[in-house]
Short mmCIF file of C-alpha atoms in Angstrom, two decimals:
data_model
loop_
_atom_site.label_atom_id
_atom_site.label_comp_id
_atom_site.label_asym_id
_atom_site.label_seq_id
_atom_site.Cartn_x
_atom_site.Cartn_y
_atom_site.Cartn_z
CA UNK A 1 7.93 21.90 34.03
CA UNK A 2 4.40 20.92 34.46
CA UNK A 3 4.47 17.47 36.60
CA UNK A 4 1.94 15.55 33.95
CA UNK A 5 5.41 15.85 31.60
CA UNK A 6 7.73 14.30 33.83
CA UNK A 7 9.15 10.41 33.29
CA UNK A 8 11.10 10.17 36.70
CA UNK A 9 9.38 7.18 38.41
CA UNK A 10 8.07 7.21 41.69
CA UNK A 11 9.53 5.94 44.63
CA UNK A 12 8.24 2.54 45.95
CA UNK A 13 5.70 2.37 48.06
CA UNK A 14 3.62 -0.85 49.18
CA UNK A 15 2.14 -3.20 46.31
CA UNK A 16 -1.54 -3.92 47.34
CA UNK A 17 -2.57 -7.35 46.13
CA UNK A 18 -6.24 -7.24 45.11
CA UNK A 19 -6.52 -11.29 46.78
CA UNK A 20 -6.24 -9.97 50.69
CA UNK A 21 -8.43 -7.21 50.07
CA UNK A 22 -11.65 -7.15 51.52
CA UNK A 23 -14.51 -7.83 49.17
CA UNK A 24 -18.21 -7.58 49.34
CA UNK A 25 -18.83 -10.10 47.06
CA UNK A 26 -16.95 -12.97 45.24
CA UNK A 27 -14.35 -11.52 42.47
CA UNK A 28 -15.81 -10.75 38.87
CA UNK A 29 -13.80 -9.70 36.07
CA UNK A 30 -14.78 -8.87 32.59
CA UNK A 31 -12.40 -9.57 30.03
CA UNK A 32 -12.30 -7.97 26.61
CA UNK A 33 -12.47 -10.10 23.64
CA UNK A 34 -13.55 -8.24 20.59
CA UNK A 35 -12.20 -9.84 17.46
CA UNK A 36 -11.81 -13.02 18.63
CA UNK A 37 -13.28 -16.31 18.59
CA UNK A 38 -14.96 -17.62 22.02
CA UNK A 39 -14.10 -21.60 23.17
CA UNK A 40 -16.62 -21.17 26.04
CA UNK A 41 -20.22 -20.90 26.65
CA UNK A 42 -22.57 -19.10 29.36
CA UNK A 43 -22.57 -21.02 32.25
CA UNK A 44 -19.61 -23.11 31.51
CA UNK A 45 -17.04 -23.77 34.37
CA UNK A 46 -13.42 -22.30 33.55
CA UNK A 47 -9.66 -23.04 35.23
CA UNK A 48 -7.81 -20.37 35.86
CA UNK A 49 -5.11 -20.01 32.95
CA UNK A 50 -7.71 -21.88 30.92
CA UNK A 51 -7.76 -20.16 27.27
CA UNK A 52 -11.22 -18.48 26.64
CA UNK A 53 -11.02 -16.89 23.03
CA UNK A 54 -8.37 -17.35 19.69
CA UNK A 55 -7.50 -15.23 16.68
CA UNK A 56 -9.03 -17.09 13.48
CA UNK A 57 -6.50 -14.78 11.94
CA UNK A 58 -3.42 -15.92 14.26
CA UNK A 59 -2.42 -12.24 14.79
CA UNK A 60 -4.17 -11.12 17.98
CA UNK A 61 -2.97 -12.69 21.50
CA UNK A 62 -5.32 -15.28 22.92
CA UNK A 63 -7.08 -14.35 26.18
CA UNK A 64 -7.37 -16.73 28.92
CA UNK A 65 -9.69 -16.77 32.33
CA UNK A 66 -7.34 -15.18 35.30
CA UNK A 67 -9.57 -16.92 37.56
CA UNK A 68 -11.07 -19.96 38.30
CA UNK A 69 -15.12 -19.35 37.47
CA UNK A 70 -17.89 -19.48 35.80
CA UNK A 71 -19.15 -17.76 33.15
CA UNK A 72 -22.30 -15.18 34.10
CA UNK A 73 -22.25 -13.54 30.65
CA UNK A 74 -20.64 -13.54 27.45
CA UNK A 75 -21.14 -10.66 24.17
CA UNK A 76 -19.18 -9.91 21.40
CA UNK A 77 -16.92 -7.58 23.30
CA UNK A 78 -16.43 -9.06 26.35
CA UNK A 79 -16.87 -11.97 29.18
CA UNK A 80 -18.37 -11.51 32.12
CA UNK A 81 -16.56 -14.57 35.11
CA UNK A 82 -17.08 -14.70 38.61
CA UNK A 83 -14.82 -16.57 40.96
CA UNK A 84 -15.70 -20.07 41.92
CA UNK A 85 -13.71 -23.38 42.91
CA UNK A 86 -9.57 -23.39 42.58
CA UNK A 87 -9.46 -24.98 38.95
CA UNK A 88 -6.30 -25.19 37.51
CA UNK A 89 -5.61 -25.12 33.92
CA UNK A 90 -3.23 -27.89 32.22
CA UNK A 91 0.34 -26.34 31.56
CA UNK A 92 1.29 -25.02 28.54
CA UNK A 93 3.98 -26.93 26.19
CA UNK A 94 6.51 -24.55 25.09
CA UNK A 95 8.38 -27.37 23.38
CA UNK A 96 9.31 -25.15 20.09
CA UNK A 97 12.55 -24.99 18.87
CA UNK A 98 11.65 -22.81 15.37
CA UNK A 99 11.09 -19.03 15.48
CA UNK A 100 7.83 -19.08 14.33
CA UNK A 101 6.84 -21.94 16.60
CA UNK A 102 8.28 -20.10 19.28
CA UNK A 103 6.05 -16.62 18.63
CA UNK A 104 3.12 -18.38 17.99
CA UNK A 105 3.58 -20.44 21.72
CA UNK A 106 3.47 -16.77 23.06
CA UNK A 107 0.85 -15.34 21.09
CA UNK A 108 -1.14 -18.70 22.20
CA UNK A 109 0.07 -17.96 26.05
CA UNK A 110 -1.60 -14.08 25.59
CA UNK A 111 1.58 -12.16 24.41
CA UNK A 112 1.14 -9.62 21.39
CA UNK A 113 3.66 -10.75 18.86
CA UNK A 114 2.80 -8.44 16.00
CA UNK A 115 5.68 -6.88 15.37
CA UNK A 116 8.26 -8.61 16.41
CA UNK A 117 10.72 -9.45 13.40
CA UNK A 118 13.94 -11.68 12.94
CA UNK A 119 17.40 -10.16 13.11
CA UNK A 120 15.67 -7.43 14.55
CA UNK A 121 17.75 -4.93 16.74
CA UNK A 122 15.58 -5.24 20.02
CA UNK A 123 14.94 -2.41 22.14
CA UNK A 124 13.46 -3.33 25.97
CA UNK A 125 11.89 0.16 26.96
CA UNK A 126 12.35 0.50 30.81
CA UNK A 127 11.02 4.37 30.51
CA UNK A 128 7.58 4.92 31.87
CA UNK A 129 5.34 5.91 28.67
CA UNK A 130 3.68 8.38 30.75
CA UNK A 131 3.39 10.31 34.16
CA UNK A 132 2.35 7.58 36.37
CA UNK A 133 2.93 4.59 34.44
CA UNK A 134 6.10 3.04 36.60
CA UNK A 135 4.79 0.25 37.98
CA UNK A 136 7.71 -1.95 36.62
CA UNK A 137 9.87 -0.05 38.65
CA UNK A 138 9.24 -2.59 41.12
CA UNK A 139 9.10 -5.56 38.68
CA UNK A 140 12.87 -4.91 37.13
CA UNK A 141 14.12 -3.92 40.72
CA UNK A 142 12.14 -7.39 42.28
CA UNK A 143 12.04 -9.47 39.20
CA UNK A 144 15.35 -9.08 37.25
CA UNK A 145 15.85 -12.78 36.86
CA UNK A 146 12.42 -13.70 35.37
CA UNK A 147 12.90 -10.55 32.49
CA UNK A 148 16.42 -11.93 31.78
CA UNK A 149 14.79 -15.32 31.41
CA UNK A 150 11.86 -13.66 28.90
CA UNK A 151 15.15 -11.83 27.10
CA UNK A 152 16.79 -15.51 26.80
CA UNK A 153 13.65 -16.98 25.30
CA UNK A 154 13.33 -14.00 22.73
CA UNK A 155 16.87 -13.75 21.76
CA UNK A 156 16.36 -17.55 20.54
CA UNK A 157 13.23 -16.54 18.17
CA UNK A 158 14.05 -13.59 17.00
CA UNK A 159 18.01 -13.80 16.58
CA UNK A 160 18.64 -9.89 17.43
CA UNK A 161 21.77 -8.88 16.25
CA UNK A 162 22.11 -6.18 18.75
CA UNK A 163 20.26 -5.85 22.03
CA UNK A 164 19.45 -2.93 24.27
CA UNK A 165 17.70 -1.16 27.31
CA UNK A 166 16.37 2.30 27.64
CA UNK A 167 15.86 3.46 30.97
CA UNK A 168 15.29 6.91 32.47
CA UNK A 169 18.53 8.91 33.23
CA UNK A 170 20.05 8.17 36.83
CA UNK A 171 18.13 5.03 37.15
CA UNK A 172 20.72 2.32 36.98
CA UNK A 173 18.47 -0.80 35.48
CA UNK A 174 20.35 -3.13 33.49
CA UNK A 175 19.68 -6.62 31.98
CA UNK A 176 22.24 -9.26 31.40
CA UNK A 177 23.42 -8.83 27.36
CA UNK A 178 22.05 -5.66 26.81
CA UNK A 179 23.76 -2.14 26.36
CA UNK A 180 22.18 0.30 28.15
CA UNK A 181 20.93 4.04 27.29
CA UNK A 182 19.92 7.00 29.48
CA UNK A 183 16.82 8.75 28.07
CA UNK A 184 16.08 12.20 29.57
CA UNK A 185 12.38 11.58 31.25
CA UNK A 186 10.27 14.09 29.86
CA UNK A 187 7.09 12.77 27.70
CA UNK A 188 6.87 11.87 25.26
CA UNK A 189 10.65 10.51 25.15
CA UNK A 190 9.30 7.02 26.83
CA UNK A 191 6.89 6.31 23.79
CA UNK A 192 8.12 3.30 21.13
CA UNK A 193 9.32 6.07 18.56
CA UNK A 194 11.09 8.47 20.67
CA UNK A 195 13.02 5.44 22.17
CA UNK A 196 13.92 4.46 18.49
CA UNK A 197 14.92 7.64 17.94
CA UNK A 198 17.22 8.20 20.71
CA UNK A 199 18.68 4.65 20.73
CA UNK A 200 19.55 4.36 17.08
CA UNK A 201 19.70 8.09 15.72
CA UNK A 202 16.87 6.85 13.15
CA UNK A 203 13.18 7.63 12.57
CA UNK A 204 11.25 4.49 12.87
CA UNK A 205 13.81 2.48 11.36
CA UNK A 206 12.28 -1.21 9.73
CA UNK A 207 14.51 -3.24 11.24
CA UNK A 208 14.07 -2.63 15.23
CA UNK A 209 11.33 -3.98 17.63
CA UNK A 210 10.75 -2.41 20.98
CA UNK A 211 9.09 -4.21 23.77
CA UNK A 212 8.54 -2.81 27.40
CA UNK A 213 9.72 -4.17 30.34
CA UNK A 214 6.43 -5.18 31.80
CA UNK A 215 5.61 -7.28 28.53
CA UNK A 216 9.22 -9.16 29.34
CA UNK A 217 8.47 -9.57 32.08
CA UNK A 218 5.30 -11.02 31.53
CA UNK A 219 7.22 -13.50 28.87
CA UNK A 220 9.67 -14.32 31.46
CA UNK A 221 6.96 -15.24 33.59
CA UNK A 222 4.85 -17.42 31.56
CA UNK A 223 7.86 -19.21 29.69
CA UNK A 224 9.14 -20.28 33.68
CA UNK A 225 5.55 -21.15 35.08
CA UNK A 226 4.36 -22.34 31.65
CA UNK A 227 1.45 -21.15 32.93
CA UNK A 228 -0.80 -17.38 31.02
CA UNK A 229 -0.01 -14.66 33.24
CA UNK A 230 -2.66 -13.99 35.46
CA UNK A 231 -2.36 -11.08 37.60
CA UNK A 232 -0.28 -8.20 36.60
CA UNK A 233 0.68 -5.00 38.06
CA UNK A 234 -1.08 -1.75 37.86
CA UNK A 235 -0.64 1.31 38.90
CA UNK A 236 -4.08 3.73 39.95
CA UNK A 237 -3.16 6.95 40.72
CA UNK A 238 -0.31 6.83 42.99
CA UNK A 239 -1.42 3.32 44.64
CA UNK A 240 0.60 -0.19 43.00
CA UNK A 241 -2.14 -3.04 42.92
CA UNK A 242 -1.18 -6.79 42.13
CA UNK A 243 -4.45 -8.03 40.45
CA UNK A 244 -5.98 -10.69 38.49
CA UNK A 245 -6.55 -9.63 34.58
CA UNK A 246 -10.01 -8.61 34.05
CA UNK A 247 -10.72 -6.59 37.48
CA UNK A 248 -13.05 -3.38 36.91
CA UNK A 249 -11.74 -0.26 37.10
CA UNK A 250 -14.29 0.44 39.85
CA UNK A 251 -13.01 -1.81 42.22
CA UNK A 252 -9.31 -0.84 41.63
CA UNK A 253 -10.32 3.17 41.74
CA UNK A 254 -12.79 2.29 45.00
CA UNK A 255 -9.61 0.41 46.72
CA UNK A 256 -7.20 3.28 45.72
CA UNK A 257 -9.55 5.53 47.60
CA UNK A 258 -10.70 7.82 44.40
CA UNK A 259 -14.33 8.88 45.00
CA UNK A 260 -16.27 9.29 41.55
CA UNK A 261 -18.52 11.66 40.52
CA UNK A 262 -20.91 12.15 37.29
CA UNK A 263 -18.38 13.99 34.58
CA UNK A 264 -15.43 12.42 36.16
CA UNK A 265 -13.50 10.41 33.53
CA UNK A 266 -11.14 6.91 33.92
CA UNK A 267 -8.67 6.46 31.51
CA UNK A 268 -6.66 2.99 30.59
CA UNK A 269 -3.20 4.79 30.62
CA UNK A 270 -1.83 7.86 30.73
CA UNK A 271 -3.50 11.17 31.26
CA UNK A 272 -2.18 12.44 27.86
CA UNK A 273 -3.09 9.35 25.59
CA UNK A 274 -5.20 7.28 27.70
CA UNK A 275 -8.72 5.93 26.81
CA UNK A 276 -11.73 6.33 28.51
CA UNK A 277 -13.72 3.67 29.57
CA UNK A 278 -17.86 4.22 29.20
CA UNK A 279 -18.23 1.79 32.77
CA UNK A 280 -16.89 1.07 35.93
CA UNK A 281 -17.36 -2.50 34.89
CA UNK A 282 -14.78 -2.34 32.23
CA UNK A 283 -11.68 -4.69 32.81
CA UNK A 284 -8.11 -4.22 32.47
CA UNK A 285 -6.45 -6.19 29.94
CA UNK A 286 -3.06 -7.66 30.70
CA UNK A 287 -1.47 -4.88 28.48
CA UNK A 288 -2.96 -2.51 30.96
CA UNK A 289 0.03 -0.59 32.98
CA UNK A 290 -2.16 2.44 34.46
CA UNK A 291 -5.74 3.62 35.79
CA UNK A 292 -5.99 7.23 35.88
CA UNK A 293 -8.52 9.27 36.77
CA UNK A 294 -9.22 12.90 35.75
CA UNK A 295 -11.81 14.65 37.68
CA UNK A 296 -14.06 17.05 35.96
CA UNK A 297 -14.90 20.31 36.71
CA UNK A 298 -17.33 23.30 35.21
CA UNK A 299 -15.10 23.49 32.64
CA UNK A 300 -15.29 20.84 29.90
CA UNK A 301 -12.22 19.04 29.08
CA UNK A 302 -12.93 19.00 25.21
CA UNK A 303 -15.40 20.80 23.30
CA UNK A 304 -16.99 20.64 20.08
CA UNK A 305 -15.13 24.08 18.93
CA UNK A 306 -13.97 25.30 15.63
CA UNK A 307 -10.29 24.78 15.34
CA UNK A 308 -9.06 28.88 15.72
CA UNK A 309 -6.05 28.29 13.54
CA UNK A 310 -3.18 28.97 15.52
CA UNK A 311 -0.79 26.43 15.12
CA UNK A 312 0.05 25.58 18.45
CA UNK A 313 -0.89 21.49 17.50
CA UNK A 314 1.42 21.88 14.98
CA UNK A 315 4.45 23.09 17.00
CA UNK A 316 3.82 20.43 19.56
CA UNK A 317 3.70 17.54 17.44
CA UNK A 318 6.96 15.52 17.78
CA UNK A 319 5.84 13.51 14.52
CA UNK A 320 5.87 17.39 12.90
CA UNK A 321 2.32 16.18 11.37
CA UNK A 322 -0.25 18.59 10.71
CA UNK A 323 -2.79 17.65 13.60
CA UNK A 324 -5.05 20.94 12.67
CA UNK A 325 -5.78 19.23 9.24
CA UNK A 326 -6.30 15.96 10.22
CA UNK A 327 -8.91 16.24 12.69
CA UNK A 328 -10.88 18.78 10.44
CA UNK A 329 -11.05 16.27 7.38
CA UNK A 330 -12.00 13.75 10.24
CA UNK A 331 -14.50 15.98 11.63
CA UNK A 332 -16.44 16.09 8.73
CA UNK A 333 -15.86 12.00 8.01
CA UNK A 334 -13.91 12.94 4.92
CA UNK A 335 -10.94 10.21 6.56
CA UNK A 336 -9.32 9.06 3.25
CA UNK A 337 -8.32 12.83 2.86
CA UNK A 338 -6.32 12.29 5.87
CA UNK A 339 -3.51 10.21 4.05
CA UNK A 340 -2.52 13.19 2.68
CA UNK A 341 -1.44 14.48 5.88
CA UNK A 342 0.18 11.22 7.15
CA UNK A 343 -2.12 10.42 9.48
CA UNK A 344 0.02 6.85 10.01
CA UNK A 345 3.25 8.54 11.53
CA UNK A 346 1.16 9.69 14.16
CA UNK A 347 1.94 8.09 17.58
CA UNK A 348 -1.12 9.47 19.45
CA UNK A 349 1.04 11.04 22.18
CA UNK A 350 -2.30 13.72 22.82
CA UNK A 351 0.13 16.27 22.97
CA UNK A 352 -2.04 18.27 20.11
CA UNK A 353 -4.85 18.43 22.02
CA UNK A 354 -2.88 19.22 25.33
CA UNK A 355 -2.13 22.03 23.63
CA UNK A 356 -5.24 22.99 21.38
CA UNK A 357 -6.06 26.48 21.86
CA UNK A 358 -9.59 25.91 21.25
CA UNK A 359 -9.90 22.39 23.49
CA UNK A 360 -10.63 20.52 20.30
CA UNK A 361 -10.22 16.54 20.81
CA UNK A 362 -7.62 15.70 18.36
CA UNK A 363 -6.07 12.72 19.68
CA UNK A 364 -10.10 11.22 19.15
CA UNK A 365 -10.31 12.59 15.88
CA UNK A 366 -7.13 11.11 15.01
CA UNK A 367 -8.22 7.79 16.43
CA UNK A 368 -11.52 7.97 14.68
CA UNK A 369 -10.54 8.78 11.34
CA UNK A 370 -7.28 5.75 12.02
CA UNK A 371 -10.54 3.13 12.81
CA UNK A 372 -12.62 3.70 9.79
CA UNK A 373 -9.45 3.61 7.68
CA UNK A 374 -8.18 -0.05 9.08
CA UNK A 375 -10.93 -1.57 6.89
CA UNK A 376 -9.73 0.03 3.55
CA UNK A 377 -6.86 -1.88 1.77
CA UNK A 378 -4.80 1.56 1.00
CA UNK A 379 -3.59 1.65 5.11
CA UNK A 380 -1.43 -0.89 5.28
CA UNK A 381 0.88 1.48 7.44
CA UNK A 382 -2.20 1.09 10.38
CA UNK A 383 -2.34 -2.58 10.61
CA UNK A 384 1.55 -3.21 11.01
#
């Protein structure tokens, strides 16, 4: 089996903490805010934990400062902080009692919320999404208590009637209350609907929510500390970095010892369904599990090919979607014809254009086509 397919984390190795590394220059980390609304101005003095931007909508998490700094720049898409002073922000209430309250304290503290549903059946996913992204190894091995203490706090708001873990077979992670199931690690088991799959025996079922460990972890931590999380853990290439939200993906690839070239490519993720970022200054986000890189080479890793009409997307597909289809009505920007070839079931795994005989890129076709349809009211299948 090609290695890029396999699910078995890593062994533990040292966890480098961004802090005690050596730096040229103070810390700056750009933080991605597009969608929301902006409580600060350029030039303003912010506390670390201090919230930054809201959802008008009350849908999308809230994103706070993981340092204390000021603001050097601030667009539409982003905000630009460098590290000054040791301010502190105030401590969050979590005083809710009511299930709504509750979510919306979490959504308020930075935690994505959409989906999560009442007498739910919740799912913790412990299986790495993709080659590389294990990170949490350490954090359920190190930090059982604090994920058992995010698990408390959700079973309260949602009311599961039935709780479980998924973990990779022969790892033996557990979490108080929760039955466990062995998954066989081979990708694309570890994504959302594989795990629903092979947890419940049903295909996206409407009644289940499935959150991974390093988002419980990330509740456990901010219901204890009542405090945003700041730094999380991410893994860059084989290297385990503690760092503050926000830091560029050219300091974390520089201190993992990658050395980049023009045509190289970093990816937020996996190597399989990761996306590209267009700069080195380009922040992770607190969801962010993975840097990977992919070097390039004479040969291009996509190219703007006819598709050749073999098939092979269409045999790979663990959705058993049509991926040939889709991406040529997306090619051409004819996207609403893509509804008639389900383009919501898809899971962007990338395992079509893995595969693609003719290097087409599918997964970004699929993406493209899934962005200009989120504005039409006819996809309400995209926006859940």
């Amino acid at each position: 089996m090609n290695p890029i397919f396999s699910l078995t984390p890593s062994e533990r190795g040292p966890v480098l903490r961004i802090r005690e590394q050596e730096l040229s220059s103070a810390l700056t980390i750009s933080l991605e805010i597009t969608g929301l609304k902006t409580l600060v101005s350029k030039g303003e003095l912010v506390a670390k934990g201090q919230q930054l931007c809201v959802d008008p909508g009350n849908k999308l998490p809230s994103v706070h400062s993981s340092i204390s700094g000021k603001v050097l720049d601030l667009k539409n898409d982003f905000i630009l902080i460098e590290e000054e002073g040791d301010r502190l922000a105030e401590p969050l209430p979590f005083n809710s009692s009511d299930s709504v309250s509750m979510l919306s304290d979490l959504r308020d503290a930075g935690i994505d919320v959409r989906g999560f549903k009442q007498g739910c059946t919740l799912i913790i996913n412990a299986v790495p999404k993709e080659f590389g992204i294990d990170g949490h190894r350490f954090l359920i091995e190190e930090f059982n208590h604090v994920m058992s203490e995010g698990l408390d706090y959700l079973k309260k708001a949602l009311s599961p009637i039935a709780s479980a873990i998924a973990v990779p077979r022969g790892m033996a992670w557990t979490l108080p209350g929760c039955t466990g199931h062995e998954i066989d690690p081979v990708y694309p088991a570890g994504l959302p609907p594989m795990v629903v799959k092979s947890v419940t025996g049903k295909e996206l079922p409407p009644d289940v929510c499935v959150i991974d460990a390093a988002t419980l972890y990330r509740i456990g931590r901010t219901v204890h500390s009542k405090q945003p999380v700041t730094e999380i853990m991410v893994k860059v290439g084989s290297t385990l970095f503690q760092t503050p939200v926000g830091t560029t993906v050219g300091l974390l690839t520089r201190k993992a010892g990658f050395s980049l070239s023009d045509g190289d490519r970093v990816l937020l993720g996996g190597p399989l369904s990761g996306r590209a970022v267009y700069s080195l200054n380009h922040g992770i986000s607190a969801s962010t599990q993975a840097v990977t890189v992919v070097y390039g080479g004479d040969d291009p890793v996509a190219k703007d090919s006819p598709c050749v009409g073999c098939g092979e997307c269409v045999m790979k597909c663990p959705a058993r979607l049509m991926p040939n289809m889709i991406s040529r009505h997306a090619e051409f920007g004819l996207f609403e014809n893509t509804l008639n070839y389900f383009i919501a079931s898809c899971f962007e795994c990338g395992l079509c254009a893995y595969w693609c005989t003719a290097q087409r890129p599918l997964l970004q076709y699929i993406r493209l086509a899934k962005k200009e349809l989120l504005d039409k009211p006819i996809l309400e299948d995209l926006r859940k």
